[in-house]
Short mmCIF file of N, CA and C and ligand atoms in Angstrom, two decimals:
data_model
loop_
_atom_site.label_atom_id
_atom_site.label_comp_id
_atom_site.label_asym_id
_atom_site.label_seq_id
_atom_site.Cartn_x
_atom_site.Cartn_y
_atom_site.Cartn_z
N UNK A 1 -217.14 65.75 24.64
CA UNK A 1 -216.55 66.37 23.45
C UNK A 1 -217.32 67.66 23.14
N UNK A 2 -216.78 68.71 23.06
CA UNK A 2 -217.24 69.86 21.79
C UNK A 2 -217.78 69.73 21.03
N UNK A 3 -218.87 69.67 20.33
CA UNK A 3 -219.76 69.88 18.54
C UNK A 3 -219.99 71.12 18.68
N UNK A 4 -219.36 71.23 17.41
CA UNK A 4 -220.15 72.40 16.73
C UNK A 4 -221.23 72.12 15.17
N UNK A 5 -222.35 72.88 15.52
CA UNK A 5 -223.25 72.21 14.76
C UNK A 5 -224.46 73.43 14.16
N UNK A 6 -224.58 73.37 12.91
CA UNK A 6 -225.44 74.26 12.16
C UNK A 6 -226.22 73.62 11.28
N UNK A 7 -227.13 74.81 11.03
CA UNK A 7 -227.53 74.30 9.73
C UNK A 7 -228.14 75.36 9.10
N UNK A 8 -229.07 74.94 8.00
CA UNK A 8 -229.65 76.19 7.01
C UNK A 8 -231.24 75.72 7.36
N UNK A 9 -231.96 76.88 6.85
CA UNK A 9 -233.61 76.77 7.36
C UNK A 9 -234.09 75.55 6.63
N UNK A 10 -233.33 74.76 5.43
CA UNK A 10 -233.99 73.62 5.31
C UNK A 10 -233.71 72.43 6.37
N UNK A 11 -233.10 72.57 7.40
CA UNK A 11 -232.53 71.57 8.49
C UNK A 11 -233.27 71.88 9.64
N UNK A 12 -234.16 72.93 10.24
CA UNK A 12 -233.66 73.07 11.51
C UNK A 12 -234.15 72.47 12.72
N UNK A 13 -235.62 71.43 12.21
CA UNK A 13 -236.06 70.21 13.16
C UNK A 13 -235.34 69.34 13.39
N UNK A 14 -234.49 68.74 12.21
CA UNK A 14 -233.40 67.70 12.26
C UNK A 14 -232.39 68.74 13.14
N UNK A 15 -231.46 69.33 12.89
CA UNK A 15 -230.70 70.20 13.58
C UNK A 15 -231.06 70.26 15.10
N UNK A 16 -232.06 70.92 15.61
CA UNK A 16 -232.72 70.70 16.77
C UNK A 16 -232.63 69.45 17.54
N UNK A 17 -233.00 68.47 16.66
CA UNK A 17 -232.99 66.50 16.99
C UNK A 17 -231.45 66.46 17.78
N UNK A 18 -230.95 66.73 16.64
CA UNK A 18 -229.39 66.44 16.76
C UNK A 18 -228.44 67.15 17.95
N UNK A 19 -229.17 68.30 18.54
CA UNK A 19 -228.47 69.08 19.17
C UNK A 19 -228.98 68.36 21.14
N UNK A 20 -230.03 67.94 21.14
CA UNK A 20 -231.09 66.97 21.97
C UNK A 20 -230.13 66.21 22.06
N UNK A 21 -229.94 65.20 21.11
CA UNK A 21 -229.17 63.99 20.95
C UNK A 21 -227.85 64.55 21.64
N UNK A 22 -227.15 65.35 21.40
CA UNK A 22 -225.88 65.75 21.85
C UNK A 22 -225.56 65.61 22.97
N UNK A 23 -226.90 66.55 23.77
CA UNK A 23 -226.85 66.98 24.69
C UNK A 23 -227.28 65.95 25.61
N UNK A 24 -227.87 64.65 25.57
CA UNK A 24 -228.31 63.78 26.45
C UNK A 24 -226.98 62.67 26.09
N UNK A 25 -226.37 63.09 25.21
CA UNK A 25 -225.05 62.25 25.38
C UNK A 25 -223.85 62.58 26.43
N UNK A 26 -224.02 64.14 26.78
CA UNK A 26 -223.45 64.23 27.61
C UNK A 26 -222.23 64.88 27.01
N UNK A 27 -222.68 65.67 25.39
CA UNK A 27 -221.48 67.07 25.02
C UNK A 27 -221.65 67.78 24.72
N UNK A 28 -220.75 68.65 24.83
CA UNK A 28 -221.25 70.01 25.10
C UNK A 28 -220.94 70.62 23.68
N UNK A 29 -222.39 70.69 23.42
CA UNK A 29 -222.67 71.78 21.50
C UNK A 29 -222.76 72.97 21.58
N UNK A 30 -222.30 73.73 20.90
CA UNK A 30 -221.89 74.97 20.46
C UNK A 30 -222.91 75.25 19.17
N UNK A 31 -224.22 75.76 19.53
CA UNK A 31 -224.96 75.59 18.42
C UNK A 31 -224.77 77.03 17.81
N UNK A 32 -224.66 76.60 16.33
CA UNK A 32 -224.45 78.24 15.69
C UNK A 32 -225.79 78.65 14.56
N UNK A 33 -226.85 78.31 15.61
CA UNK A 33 -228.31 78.02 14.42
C UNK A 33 -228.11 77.17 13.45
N UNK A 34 -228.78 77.77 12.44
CA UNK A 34 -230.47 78.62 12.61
C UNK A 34 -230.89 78.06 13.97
N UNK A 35 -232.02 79.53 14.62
CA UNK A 35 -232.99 78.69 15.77
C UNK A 35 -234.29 79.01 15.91
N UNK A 36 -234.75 79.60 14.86
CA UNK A 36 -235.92 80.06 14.91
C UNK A 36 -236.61 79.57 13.40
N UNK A 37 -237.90 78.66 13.28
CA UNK A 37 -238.45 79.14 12.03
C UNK A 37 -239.06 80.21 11.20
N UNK A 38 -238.70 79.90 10.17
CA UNK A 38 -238.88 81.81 9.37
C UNK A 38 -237.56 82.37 8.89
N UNK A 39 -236.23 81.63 9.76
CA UNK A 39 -235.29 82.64 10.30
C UNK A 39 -234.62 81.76 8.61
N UNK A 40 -233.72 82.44 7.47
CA UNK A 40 -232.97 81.80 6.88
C UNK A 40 -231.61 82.24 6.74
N UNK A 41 -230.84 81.60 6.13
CA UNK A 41 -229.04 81.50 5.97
C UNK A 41 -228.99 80.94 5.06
N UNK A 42 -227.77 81.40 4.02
CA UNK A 42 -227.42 80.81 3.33
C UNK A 42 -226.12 79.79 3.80
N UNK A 43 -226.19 78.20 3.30
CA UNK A 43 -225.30 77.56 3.67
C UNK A 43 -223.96 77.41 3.69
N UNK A 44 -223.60 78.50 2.44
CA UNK A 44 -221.88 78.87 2.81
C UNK A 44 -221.45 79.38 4.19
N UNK A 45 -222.42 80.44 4.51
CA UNK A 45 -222.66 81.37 5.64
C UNK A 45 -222.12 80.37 7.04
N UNK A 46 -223.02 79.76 6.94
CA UNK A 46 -223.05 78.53 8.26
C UNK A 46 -222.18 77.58 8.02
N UNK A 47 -221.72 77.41 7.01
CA UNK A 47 -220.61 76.19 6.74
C UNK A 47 -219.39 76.76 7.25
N UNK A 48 -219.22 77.74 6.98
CA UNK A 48 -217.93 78.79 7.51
C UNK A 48 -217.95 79.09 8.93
N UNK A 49 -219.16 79.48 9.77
CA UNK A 49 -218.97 79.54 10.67
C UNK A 49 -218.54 78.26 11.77
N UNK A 50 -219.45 77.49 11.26
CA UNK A 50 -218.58 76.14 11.82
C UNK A 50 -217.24 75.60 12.03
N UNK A 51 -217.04 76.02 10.42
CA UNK A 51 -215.57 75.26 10.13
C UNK A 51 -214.48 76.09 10.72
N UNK A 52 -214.98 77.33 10.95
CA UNK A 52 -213.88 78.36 11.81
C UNK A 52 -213.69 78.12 12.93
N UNK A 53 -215.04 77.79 13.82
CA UNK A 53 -214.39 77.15 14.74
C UNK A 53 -213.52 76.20 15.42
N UNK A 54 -214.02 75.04 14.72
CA UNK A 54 -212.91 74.18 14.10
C UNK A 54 -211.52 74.64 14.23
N UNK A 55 -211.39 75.60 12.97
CA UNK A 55 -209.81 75.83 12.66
C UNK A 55 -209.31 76.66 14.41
N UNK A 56 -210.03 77.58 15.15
CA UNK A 56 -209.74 77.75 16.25
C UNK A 56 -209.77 77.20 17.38
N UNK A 57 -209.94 75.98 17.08
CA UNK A 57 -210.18 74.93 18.15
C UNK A 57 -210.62 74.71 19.52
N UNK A 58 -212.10 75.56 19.31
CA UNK A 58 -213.49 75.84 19.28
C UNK A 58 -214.42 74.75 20.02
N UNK A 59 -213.86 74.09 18.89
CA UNK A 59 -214.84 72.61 18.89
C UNK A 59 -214.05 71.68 18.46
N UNK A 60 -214.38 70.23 18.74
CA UNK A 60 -213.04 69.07 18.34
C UNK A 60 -214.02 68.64 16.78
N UNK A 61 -215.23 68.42 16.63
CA UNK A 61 -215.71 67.85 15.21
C UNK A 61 -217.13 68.98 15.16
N UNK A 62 -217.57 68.65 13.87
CA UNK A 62 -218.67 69.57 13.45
C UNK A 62 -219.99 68.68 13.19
N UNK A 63 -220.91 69.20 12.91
CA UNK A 63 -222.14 68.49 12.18
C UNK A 63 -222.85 70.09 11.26
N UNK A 64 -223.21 69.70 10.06
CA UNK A 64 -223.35 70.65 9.60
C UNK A 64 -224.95 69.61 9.31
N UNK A 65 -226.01 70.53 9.01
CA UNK A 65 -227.38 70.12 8.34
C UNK A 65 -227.77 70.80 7.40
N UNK A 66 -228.37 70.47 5.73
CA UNK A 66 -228.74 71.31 4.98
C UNK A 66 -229.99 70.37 4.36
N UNK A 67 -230.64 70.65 3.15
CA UNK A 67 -231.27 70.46 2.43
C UNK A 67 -231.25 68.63 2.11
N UNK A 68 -229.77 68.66 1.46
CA UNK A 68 -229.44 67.75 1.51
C UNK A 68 -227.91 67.23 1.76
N UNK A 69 -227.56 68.16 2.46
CA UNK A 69 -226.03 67.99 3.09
C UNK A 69 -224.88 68.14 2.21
N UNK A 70 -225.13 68.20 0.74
CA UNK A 70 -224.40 68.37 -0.34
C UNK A 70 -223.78 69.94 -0.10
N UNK A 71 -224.48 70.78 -0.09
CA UNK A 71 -223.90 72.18 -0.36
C UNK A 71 -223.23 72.68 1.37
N UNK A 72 -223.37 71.71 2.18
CA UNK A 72 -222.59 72.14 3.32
C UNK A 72 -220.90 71.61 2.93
N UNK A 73 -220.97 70.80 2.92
CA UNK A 73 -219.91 69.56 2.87
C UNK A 73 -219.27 70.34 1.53
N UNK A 74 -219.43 71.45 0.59
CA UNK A 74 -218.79 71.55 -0.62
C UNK A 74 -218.51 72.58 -0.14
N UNK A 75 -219.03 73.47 0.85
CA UNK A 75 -218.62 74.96 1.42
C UNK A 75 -217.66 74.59 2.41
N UNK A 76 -217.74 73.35 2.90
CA UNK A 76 -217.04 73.52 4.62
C UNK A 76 -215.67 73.20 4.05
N UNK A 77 -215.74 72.74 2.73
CA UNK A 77 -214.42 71.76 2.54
C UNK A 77 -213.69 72.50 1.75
N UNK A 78 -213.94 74.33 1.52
CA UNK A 78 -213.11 74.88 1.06
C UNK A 78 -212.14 75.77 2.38
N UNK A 79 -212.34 74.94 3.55
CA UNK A 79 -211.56 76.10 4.24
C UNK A 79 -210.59 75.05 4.83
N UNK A 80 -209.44 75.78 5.12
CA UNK A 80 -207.94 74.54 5.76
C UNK A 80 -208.01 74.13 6.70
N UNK A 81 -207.78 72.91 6.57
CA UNK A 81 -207.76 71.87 7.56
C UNK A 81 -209.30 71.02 7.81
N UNK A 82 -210.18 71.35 6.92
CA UNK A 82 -211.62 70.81 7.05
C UNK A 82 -211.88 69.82 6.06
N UNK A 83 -212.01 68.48 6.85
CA UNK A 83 -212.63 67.69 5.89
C UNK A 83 -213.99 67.39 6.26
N UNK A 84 -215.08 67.81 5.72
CA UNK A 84 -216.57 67.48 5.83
C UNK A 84 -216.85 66.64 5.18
N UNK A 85 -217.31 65.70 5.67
CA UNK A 85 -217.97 64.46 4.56
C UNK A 85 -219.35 64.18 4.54
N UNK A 86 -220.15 64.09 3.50
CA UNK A 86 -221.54 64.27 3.53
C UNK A 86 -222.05 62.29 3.45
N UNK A 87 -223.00 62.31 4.16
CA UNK A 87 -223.20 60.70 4.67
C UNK A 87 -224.56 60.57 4.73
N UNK A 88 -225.01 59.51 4.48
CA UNK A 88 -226.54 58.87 4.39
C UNK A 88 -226.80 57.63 4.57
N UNK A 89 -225.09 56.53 4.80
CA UNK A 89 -225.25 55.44 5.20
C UNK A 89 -224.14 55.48 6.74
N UNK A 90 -224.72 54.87 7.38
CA UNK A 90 -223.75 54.37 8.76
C UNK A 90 -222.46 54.22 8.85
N UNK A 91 -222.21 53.13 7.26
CA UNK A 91 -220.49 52.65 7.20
C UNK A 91 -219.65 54.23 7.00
N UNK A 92 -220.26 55.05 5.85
CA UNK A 92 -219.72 56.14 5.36
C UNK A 92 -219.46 56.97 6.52
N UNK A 93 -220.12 57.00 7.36
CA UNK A 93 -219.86 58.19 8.58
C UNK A 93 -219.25 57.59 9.61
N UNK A 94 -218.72 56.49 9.74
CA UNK A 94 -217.80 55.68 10.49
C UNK A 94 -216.21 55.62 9.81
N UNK A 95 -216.30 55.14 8.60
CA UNK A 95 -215.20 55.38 7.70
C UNK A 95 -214.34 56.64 7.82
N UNK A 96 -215.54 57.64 7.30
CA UNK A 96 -214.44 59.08 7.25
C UNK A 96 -213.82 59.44 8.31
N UNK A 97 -214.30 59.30 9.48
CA UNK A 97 -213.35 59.15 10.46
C UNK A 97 -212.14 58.29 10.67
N UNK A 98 -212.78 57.03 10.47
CA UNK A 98 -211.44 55.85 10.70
C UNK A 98 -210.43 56.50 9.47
N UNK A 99 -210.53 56.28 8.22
CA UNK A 99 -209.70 56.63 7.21
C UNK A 99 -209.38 58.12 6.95
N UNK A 100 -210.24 58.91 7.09
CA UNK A 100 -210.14 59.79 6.13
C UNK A 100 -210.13 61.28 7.38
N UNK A 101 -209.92 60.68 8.53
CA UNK A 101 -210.34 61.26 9.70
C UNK A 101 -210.90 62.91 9.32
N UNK A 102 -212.10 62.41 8.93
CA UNK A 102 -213.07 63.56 8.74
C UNK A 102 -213.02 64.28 10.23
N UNK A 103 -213.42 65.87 9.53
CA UNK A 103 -213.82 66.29 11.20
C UNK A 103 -215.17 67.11 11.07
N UNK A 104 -215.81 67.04 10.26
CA UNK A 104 -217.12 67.54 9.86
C UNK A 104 -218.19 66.35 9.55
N UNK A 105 -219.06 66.26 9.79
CA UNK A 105 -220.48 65.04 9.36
C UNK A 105 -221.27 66.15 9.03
N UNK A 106 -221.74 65.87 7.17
CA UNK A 106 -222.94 66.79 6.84
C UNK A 106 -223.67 66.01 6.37
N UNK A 107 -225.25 66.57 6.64
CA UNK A 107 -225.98 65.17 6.10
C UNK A 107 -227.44 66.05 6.37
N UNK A 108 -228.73 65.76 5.27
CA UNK A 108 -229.28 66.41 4.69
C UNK A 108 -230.97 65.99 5.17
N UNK A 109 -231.64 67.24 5.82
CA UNK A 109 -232.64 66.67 6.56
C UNK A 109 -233.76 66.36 5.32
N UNK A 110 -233.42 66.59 3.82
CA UNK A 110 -234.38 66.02 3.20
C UNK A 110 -234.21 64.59 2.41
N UNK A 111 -233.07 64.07 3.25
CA UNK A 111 -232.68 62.77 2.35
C UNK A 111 -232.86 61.73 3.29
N UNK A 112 -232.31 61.86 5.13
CA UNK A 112 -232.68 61.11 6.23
C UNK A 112 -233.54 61.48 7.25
N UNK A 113 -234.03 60.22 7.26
CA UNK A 113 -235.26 60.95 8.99
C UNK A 113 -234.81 60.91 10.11
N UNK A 114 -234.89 61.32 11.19
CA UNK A 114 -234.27 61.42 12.64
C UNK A 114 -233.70 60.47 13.03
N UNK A 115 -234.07 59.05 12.71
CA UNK A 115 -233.61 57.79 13.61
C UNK A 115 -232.21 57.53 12.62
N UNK A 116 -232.16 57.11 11.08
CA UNK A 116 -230.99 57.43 10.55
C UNK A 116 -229.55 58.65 10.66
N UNK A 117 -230.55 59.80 10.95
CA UNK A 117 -229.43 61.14 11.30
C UNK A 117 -228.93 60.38 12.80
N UNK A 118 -229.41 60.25 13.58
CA UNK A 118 -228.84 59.98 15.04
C UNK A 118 -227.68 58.91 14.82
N UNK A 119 -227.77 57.85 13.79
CA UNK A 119 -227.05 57.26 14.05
C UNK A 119 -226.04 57.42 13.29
N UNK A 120 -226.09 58.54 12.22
CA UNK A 120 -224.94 58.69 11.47
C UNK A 120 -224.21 59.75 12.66
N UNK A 121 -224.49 60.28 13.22
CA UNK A 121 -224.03 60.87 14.21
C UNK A 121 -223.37 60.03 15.11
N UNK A 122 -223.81 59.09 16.15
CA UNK A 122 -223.35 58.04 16.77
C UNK A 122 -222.11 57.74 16.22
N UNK A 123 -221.93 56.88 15.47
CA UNK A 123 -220.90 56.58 13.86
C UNK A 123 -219.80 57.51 14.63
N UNK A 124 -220.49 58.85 13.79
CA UNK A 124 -219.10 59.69 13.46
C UNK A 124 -218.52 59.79 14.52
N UNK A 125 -219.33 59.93 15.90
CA UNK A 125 -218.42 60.24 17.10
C UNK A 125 -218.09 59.59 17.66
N UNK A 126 -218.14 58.34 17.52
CA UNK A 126 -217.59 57.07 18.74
C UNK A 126 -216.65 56.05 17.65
N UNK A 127 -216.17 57.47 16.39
CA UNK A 127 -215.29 56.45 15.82
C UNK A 127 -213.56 57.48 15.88
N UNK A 128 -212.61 56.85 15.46
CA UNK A 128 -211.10 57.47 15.99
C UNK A 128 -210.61 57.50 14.70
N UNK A 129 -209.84 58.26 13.95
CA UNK A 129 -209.18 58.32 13.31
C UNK A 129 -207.74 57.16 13.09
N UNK A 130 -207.64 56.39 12.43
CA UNK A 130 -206.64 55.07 12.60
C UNK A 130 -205.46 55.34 12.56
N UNK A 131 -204.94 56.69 11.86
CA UNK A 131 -203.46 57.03 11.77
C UNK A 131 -202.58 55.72 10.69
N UNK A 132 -201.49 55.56 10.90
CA UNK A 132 -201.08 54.53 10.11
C UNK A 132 -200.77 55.10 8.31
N UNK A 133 -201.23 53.80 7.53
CA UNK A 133 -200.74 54.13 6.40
C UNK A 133 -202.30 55.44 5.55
N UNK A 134 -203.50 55.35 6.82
CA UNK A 134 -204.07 56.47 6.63
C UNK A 134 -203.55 57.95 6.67
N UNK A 135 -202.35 58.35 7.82
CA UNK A 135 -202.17 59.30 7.69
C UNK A 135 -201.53 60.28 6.51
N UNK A 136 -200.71 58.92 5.98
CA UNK A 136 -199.81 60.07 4.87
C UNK A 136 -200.98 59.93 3.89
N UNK A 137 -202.00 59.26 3.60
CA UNK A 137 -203.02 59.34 2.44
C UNK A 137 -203.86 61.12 3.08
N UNK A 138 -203.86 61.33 4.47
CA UNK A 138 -205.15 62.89 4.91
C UNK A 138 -203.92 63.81 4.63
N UNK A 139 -202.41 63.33 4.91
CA UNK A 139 -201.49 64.39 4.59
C UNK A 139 -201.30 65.00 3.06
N UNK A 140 -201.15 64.18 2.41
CA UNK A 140 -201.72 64.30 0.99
C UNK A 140 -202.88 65.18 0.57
N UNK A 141 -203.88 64.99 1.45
CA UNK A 141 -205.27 66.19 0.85
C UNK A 141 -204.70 66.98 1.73
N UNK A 142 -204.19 67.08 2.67
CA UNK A 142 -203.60 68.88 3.05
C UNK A 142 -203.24 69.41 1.98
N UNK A 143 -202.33 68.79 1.61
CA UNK A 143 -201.16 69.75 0.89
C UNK A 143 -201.77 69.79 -0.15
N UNK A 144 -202.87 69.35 -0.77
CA UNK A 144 -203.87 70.29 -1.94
C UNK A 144 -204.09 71.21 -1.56
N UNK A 145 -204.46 71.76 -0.04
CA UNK A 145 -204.30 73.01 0.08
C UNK A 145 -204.19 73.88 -0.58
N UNK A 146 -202.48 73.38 -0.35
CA UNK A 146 -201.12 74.61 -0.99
C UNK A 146 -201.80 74.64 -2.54
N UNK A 147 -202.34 74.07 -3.49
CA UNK A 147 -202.44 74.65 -4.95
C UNK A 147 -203.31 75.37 -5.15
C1 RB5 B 1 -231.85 75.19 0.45
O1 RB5 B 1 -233.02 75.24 -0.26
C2 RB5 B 1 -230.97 74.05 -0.08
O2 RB5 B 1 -230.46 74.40 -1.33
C3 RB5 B 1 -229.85 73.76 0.89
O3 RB5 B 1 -230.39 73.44 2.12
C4 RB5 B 1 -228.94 72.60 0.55
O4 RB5 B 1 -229.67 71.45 0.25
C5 RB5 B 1 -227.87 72.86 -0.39
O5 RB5 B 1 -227.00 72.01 -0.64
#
């Protein structure tokens, strides 16, 4: 699979972790930084660049990293067709996929430590979107979009 995956200078050891993790899974990440310490971004900045890719289909899902994953997940989720969901437990980052077929996981290197981030990661990607009486509930937050 494709990831695309960022973060802001409060992420970028976790970010780093995660991009390791990716890559010994055997997919291919599209890292859009930060990659240097020192180096900073603001998280709209990087939430956008992600989620654009996304919308150009770029990448099939995202991982965004911030502070505390809150201000990614509130930036990524103003652009169409992006649902980012910010996660700190296992079920939650399994869920938004099954139900809510998230296509963003944001999650906050000052709230989880590496062995929790990996597996909210795991979660998000080895889970499928269920379709069903889920779909007309994600069709529904489209068309908030439109207002
Ligand atoms: C940066 O200090 C911090 O505000 C940011 O990483 C994030 O937590 C925002 O939601």
């Amino acid at each position: 699979m494709i990831i695309a995956l960022g973060c802001d200078h409060a992420a970028l050891a976790l970010k780093d972790a995660v991009r390791e993790h990716l890559s010994e899974l055997g997919h291919e990440v599209k890292d859009f930084g930060i990659y240097k310490d020192g180096e900073k971004c603001d998280y709209p900045d990087k939430a956008a660049e992600v989620g654009h890719a996304l919308q150009k289909g770029e990448a099939a899902l995202g991982i965004l990293i911030c502070g505390t994953g809150v201000g990614m997940s509130i930036a990524a989720n103003k652009l169409r067709g992006i649902r980012a969901c910010c996660c700190s437990d296992v079920f939650s980052a399994k869920m938004c996929r099954l139900h809510n077929n998230a296509n963003i996981l944001t999650f906050g290197e000052r709230v989880v430590g590496r062995g929790l981030a990996l597996e909210l990661v795991d979660a998000f990607l080895s889970s499928e979107f269920e379709g069903g009486r889920h779909a007309r509930r994600v069709d529904l937050i489209t068309a908030l979009e439109e207002e």
